[in-house]
Coordinates of C-alpha atoms (C1' of nucleotides) in Angstrom, one line a residue:
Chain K
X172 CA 104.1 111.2 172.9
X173 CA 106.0 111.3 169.5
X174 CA 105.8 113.6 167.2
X175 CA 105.7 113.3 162.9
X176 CA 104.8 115.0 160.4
X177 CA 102.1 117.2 162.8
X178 CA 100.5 114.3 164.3
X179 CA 100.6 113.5 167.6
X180 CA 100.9 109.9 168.4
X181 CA 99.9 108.7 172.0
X182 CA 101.5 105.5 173.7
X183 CA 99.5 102.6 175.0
X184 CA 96.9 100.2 174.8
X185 CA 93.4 102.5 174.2
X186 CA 89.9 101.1 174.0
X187 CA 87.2 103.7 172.7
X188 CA 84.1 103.1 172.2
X189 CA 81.5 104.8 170.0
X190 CA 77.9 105.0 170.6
X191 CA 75.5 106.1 167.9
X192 CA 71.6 106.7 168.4
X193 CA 69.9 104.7 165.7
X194 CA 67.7 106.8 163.5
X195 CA 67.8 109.7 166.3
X196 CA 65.1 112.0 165.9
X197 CA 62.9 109.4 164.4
X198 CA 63.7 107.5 167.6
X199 CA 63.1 110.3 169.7
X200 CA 59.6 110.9 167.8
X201 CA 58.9 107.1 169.0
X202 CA 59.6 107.3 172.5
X203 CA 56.5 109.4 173.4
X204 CA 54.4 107.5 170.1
X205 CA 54.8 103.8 170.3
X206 CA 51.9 103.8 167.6
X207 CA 55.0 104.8 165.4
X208 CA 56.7 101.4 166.4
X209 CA 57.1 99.1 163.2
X210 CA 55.9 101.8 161.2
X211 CA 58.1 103.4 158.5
X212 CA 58.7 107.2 159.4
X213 CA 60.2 110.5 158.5
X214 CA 61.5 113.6 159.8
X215 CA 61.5 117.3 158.2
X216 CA 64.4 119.9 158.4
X217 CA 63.0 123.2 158.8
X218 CA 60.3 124.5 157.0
X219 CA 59.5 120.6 156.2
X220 CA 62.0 121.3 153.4
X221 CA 63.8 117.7 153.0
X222 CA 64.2 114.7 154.9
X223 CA 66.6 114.3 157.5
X224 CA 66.0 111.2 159.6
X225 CA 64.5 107.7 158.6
X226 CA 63.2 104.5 160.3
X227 CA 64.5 101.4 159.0
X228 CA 61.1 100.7 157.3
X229 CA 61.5 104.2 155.6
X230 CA 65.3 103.6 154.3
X231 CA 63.8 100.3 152.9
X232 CA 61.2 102.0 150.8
X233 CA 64.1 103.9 149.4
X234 CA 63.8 107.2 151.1
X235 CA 67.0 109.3 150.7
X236 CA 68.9 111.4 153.3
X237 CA 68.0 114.8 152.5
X238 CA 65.4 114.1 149.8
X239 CA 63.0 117.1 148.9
X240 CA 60.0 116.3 150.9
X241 CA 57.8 117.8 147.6
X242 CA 59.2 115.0 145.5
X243 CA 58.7 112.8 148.4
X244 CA 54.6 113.1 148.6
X245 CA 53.5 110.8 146.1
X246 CA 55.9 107.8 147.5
X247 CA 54.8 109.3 151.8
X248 CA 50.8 108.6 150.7
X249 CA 51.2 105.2 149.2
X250 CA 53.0 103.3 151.9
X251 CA 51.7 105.6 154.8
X252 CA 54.6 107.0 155.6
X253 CA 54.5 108.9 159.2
X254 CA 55.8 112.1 158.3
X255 CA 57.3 114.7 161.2
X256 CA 58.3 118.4 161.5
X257 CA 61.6 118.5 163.0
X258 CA 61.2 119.4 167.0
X259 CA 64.6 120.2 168.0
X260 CA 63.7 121.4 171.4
X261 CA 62.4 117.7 172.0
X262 CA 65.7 116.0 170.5
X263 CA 67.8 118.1 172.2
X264 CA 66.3 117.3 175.4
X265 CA 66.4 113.8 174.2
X266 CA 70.3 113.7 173.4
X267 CA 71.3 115.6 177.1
X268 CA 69.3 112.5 178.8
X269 CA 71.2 109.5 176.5
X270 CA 74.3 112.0 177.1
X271 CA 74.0 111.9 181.1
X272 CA 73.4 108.3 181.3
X273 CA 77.0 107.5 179.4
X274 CA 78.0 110.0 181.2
X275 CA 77.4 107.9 184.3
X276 CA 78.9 105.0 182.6
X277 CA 82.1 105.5 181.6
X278 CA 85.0 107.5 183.1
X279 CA 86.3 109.7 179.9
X280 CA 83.5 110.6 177.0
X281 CA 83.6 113.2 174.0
X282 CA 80.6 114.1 172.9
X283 CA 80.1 114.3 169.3
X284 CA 77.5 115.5 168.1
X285 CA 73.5 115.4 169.0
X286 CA 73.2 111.7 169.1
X287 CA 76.9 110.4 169.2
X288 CA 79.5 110.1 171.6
X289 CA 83.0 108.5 172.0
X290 CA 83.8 106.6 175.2
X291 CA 87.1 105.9 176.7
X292 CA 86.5 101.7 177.8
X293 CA 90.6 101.5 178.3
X294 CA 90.9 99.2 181.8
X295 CA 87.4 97.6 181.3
X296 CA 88.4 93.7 181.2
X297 CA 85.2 92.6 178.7
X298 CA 84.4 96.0 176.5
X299 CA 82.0 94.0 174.4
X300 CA 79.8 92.9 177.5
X301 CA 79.5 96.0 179.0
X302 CA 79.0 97.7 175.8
X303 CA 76.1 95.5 175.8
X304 CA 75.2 96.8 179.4
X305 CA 75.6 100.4 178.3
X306 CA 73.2 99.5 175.0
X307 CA 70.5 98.2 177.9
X308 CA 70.9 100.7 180.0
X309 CA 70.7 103.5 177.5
X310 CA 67.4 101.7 176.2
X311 CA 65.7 101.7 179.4
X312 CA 66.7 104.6 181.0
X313 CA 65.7 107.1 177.8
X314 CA 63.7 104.3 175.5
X315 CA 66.0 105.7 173.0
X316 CA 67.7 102.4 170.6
X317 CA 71.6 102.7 170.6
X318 CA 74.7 100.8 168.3
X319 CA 77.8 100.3 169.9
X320 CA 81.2 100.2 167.6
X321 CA 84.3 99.4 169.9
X322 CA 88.0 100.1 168.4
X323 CA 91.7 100.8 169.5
X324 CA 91.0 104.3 167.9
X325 CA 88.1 106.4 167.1
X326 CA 88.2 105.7 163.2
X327 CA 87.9 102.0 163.8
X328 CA 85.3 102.9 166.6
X329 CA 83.4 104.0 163.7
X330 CA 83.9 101.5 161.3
X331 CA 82.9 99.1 163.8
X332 CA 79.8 101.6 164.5
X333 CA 79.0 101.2 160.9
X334 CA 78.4 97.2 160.8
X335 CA 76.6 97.2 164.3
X336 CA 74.2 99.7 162.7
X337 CA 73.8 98.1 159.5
X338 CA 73.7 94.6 160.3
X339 CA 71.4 93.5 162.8
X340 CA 73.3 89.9 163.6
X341 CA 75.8 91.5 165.4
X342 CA 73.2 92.8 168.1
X343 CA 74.3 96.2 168.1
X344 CA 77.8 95.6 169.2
X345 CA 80.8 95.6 167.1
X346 CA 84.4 94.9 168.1
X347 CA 87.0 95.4 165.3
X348 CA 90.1 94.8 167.6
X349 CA 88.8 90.9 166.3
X350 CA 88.3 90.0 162.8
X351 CA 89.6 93.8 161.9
X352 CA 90.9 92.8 158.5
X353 CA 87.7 90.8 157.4
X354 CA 85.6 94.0 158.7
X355 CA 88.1 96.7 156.9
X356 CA 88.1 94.4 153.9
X357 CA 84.1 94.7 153.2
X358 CA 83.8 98.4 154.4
X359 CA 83.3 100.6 151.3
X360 CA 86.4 103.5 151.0
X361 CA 83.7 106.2 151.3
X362 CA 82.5 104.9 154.1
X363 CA 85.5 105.4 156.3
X364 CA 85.3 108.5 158.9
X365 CA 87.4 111.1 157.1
X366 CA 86.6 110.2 153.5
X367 CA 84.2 112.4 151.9
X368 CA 83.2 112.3 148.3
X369 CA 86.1 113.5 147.1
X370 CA 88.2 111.7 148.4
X371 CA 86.7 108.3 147.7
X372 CA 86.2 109.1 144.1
X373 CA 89.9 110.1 144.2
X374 CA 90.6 106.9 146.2
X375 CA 89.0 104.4 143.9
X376 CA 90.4 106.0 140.5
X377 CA 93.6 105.6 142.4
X378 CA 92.8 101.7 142.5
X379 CA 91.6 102.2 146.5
X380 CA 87.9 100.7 147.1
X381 CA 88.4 99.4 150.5
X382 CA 89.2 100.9 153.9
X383 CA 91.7 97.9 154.1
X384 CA 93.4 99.2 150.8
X385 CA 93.5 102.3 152.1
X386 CA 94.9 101.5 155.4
X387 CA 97.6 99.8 153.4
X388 CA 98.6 102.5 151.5
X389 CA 102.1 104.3 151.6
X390 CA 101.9 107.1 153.8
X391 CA 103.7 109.5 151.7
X392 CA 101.4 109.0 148.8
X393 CA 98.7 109.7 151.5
X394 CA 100.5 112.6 152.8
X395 CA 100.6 114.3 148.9
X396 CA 96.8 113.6 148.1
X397 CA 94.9 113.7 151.3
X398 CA 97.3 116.5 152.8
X399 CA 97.8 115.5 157.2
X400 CA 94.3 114.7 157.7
X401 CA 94.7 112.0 155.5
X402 CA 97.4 110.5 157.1
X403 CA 95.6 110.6 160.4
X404 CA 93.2 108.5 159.0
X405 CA 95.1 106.4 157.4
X406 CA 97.1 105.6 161.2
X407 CA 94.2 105.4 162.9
X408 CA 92.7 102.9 160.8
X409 CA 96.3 100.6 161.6
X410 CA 95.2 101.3 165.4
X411 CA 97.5 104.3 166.6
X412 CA 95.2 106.8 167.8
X413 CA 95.9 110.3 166.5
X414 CA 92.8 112.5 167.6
X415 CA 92.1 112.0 171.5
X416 CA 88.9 112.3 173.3
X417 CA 88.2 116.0 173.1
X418 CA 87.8 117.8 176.6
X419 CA 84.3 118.4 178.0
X420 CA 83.5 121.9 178.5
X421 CA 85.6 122.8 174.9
X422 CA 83.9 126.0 173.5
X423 CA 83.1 126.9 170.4
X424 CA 85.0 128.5 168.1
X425 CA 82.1 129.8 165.6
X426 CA 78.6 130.0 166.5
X427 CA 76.1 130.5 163.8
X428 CA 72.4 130.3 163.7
X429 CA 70.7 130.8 160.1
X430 CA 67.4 130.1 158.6
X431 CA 65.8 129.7 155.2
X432 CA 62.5 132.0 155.4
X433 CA 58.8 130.3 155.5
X434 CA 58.3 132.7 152.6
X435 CA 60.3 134.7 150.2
X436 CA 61.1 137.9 151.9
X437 CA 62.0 141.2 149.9
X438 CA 61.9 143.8 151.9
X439 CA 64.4 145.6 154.5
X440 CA 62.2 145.8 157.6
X441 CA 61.4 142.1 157.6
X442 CA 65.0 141.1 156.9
X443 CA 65.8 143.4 160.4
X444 CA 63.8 141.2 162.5
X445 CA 65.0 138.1 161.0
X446 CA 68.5 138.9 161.5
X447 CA 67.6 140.5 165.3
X448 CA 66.3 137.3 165.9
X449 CA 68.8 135.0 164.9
X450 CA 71.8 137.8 166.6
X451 CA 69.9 137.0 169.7
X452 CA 69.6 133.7 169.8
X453 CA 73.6 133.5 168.6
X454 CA 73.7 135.6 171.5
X455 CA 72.0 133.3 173.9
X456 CA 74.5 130.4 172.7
X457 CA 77.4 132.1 173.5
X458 CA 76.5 133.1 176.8
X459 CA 75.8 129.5 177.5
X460 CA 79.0 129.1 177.0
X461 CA 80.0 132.0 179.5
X462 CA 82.4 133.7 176.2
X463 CA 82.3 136.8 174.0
X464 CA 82.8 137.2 169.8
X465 CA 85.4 139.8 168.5
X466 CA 83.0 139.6 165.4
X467 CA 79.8 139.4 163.8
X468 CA 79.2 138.7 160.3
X469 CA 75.6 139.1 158.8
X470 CA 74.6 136.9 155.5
X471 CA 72.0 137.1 153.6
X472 CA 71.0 134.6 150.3
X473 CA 68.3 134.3 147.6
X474 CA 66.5 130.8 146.3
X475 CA 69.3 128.8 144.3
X476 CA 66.2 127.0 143.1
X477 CA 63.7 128.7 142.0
X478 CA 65.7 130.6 139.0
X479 CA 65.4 133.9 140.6
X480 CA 68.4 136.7 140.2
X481 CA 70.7 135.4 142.3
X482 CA 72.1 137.4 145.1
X483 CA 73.9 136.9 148.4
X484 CA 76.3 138.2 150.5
X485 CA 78.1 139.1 153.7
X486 CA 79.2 141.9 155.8
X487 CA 81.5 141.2 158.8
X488 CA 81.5 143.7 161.9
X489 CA 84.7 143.8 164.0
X490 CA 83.4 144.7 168.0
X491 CA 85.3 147.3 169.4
X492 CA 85.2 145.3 172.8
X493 CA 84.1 141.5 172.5
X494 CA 81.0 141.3 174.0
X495 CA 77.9 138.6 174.9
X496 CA 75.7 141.6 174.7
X497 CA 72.3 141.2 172.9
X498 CA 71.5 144.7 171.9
X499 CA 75.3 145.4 171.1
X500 CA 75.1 142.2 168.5
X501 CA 71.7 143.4 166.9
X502 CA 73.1 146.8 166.6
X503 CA 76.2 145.9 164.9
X504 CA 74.0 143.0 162.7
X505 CA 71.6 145.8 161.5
X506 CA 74.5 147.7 160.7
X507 CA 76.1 145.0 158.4
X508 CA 72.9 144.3 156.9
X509 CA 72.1 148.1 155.6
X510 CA 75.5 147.4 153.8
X511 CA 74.5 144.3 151.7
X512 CA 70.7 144.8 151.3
X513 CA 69.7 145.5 147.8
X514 CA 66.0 145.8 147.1
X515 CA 64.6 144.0 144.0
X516 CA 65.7 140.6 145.1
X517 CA 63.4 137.6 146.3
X518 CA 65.6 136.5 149.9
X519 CA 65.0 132.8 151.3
X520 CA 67.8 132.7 154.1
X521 CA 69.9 134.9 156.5
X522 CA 72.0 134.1 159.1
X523 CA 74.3 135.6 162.4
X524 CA 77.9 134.3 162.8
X525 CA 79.8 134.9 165.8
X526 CA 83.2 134.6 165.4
X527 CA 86.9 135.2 167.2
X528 CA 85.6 133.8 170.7
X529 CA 86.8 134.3 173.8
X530 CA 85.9 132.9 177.3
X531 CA 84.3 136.0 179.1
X532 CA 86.1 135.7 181.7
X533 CA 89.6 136.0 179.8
X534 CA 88.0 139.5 178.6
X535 CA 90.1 142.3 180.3
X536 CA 88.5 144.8 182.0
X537 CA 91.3 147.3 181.0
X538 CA 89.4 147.0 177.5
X539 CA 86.4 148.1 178.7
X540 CA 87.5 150.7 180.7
X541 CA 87.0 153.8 178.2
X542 CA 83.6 152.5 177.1
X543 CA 81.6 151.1 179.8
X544 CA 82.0 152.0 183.3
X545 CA 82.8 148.3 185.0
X546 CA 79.8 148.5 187.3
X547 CA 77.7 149.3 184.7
X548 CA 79.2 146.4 182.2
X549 CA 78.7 143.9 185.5
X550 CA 75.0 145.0 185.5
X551 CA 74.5 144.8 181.8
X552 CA 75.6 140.7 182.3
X553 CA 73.5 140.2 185.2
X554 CA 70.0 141.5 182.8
X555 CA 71.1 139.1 180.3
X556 CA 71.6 136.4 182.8
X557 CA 68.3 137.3 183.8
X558 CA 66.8 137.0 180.5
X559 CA 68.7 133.4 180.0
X560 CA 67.3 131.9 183.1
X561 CA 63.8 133.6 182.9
X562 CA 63.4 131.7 179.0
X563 CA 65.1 128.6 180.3
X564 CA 62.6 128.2 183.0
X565 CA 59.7 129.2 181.4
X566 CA 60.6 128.1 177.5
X567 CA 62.2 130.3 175.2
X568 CA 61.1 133.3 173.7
X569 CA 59.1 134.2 177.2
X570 CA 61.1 137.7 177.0
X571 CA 62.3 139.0 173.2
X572 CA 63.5 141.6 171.7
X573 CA 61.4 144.0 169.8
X574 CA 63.4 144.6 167.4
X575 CA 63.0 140.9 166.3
X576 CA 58.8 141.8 166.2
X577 CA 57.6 139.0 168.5
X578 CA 58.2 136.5 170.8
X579 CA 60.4 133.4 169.0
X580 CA 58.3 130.9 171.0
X581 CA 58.7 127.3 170.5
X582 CA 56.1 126.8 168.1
X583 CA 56.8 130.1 165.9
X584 CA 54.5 131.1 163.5
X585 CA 51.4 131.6 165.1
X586 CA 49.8 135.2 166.7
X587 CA 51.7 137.6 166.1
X588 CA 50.1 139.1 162.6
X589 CA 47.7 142.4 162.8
X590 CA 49.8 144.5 165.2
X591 CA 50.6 148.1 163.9
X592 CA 54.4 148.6 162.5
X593 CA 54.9 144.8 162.4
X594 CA 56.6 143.1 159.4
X595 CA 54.5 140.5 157.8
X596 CA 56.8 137.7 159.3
X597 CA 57.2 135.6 156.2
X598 CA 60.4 135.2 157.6
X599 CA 59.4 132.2 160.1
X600 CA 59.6 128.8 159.8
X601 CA 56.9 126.2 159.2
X602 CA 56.4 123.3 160.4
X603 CA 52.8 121.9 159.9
X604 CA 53.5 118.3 160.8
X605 CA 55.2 119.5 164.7
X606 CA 54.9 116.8 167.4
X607 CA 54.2 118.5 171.0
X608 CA 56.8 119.4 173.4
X609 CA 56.8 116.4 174.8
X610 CA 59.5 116.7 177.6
X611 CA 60.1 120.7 177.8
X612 CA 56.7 122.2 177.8
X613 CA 54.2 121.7 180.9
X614 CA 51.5 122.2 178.4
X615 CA 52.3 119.4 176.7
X616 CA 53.8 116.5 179.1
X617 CA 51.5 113.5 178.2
X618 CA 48.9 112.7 181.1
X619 CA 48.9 108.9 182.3
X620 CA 45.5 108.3 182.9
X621 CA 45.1 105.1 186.1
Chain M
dT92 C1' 116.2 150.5 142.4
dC93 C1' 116.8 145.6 142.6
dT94 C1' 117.5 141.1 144.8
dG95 C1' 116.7 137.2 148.2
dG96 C1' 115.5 134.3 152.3
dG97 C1' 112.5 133.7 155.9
dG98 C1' 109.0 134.6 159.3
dT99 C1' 104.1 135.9 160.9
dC100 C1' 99.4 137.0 160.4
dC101 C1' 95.2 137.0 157.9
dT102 C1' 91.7 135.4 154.7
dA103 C1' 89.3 132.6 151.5
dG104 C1' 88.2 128.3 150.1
dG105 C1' 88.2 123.3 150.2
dA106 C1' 87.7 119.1 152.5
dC107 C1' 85.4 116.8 156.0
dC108 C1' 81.8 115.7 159.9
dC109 C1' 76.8 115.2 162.0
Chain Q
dT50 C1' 54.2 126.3 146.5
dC51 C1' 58.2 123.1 147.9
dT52 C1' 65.6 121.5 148.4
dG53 C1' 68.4 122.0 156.5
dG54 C1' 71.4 124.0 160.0
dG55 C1' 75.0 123.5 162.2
dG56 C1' 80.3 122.7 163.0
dT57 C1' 85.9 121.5 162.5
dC58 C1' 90.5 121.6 160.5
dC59 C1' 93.9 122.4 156.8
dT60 C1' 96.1 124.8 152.9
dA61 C1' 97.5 128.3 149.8
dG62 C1' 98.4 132.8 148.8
dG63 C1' 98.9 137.7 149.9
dA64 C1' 100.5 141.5 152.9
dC65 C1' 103.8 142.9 155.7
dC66 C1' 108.2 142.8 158.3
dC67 C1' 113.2 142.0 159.1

DNA sequence: TCTGGGGTCCTAGGACCC
DNA sequence: TCTGGGGTCCTAGGACCC
């Protein structure tokens, strides 16, 4: 290892691989409706708000990523587009299957995000050809369509990613440890992992349109615009590998679940069960992690759209002891959210943040001692244990929290209107256009009829 | 009271990613 | 009617301390 200028430089000769689902959830949405196959389709973000995965066919008709589905209609009925609710329970299941079957295929493996993953291939003797094995196996072990990009470092894994996605000669698998200039040479600036907007518009003023030119470029002028970041793109791209494989098992720093509202929302009660329900589902998250937050912070937001008065803001809660305690995190969320409410405005989104995290087990007890007796704390973590494995088994939202007004079941919105002292629940999602449950929900696991 | 260097910690905001 | 929901890292500046 050597050491400039804050990055860390390993020694050697590394192979990574990266492995991207193509068009993931629209994949996914394929797998259990080959009627879909050939056909150009789309998937909704929440509340069927704007488009966030395309087919192929859908791209071609000019689709954008993260189009407003409203101004999308007219264009959806006259080429027939297949248009899908986003079912993350189904895509998540989805993306732990593709995940476990890499898994089983290569030694090291990061994974990156819900349909990506780096692979270590260092020591493999043909990485191309058993790229192309993985790409088989991934195919017919989860019916889920992968591209392969292969690289000395991860930035070049995903330049090469880029053209074995884009360009349908290569059959899915891209080496750029050959040809690497010629590949660098035609890949847009902005296209590079690392370069945002910004950055490319700064980049191509500067006389930079390739991610050969950039590669090229002095490091110290690198250094001043892009600050360190930019530099560790810039070696990465000439092959030395800067950012290694990130350690299964890392936790998160920051867990945050948020929501834009099926409805406008004005009113303080609603806004408690909203925010009870996304404190306890932040909750759940970080217990699956076995840690505990320091912190809570509460945020609420009106439409930036629809020319209301604007409004939105924050209150952070510091936890005396960290804690994974559901209860304990709606109590201190309410409490933060009396602080910024004020009536009069339209709200269309609020959200939970847990922050300062711990691993639960690095938590002394010592802490604790003056506020919970240590038997009783033990007990408290075995109920929500309970609670976990009860809505694992059985899907989630079997057992809520009242103050959060009804179950959070699957499928949201429906039956849980007309009871006394209830909030009108504008606050849930919609999603008209839901595919069932495919893998996750006994109800719903297609029959095969013989 | 003023002056100065240097260190740490925290926070807000910017840039990026999927 | 109608515009997602997550994350990471870095930097600059202020507060505070010696």
């Amino acid at each position: 290892m050597q050491r400039n200028k804050g990055i860390t430089q390993k020694e050697g000769q590394s192979v990574f691989a990266l492995v991207d689902c193509n068009n993931f959830y629209v994949s996914c949405e394929r797998v259990f409706n080959p009627a879909l196959e050939g056909k150009p389709v789309v998937v909704l973000s929440n509340n069927d708000g704007c488009v966030i995965a395309r087919s192929n066919e859908a791209k071609s008709l000019g689709i954008q990523m993260g189009a407003p589905a409203f101004k999308c209609k007219g264009l959806f009925a006259r080429h027939g587009v297949r248009v899908h609710s986003s079912n993350y329970t189904l895509y998540a299941d989805m993306s732990k299957r593709v995940m476990d079957t890499l898994g089983r295929l290569a030694p090291e493996m990061e994974v990156y995000s819900i349909d990506e993953a780096f692979l270590s291939l260092a020591g493999f003797d043909d990485p191309v050809e058993y790229s192309r094995f993985i790409r088989n196996t991934v195919k017919r072990w989860t019916g889920v369509p992968i591209s392969v990009g292969i690289g000395r470092t991860k930035t070049l894994t995903k330049a090469a990613g880029w053209f074995a996605k884009k360009e349908q000669a290569y059959g899915g698998v891209v080496d750029i440890s050959a040809g690497g200039d010629e590949l660098l040479e035609r890949l847009e600036v902005g296209e590079v992992w690392g370069v945002g907007r910004r950055y490319a518009k700064m980049l191509i003023e500067a006389g930079i349109s390739t991610a050969l030119g950039l590669r090229d470029a002095p490091d110290e002028w690198v250094r001043k615009r892009m600050g360190v970041a930019g530099l560790r793109t810039v070696w990465e791209l000439r092959g030395t590998p800067c950012t290694p494989l990130k350690q299964a098992g890392a936790h998160k720093k920051r867990i945050v679940t948020s929501r834009m509202f099926g409805t406008l929302v004005e009113g303080l009660p609603e806004l408690r069960e909203a925010v009870a329900a996304y404190a306890s589902r932040a909750a759940e998250k970080i217990r699956s992690q076995e840690s505990v937050a320091s912190s809570i912070t509460v945020f609420i937001t009106t439409n930036r759209y629809n020319g209301d008065p604007r409004y939105s803001e924050s209150a952070t809660t510091r936890l005396p002891v960290p804690t994974s305690y559901t209860p304990e995190l709606i109590r201190c969320a309410h409490a933060g959210l009396e602080k910024i409410y004020k009536p009069g405005y339209r709200y269309n989104k609020a959200g939970v943040m847990l922050a300062d995290i711990v691993p639960a087990r690095e938590m002394q007890l010592g802490l604790l001692a003056p506020l919970v007796h240590a038997r009783d704390y033990s007990q408290l973590q075995r109920l929500m244990s309970s609670i976990d494995h009860i809505n694992a088994q059985w899907g989630s939202g079997t057992i809520w929290y009242a103050a959060a007004g009804g179950g959070e079941g699957a499928r949201g919105a429906e039956g849980t209107e007309g009871a006394e002292n209830r909030s009108r629940q504008g606050w849930r999602m919609r999603r008209s256009l839901l595919s069932p449950m495919f893998t996750t929900d006994w109800d719903e696991i297609p029959a095969v009829k013989a």
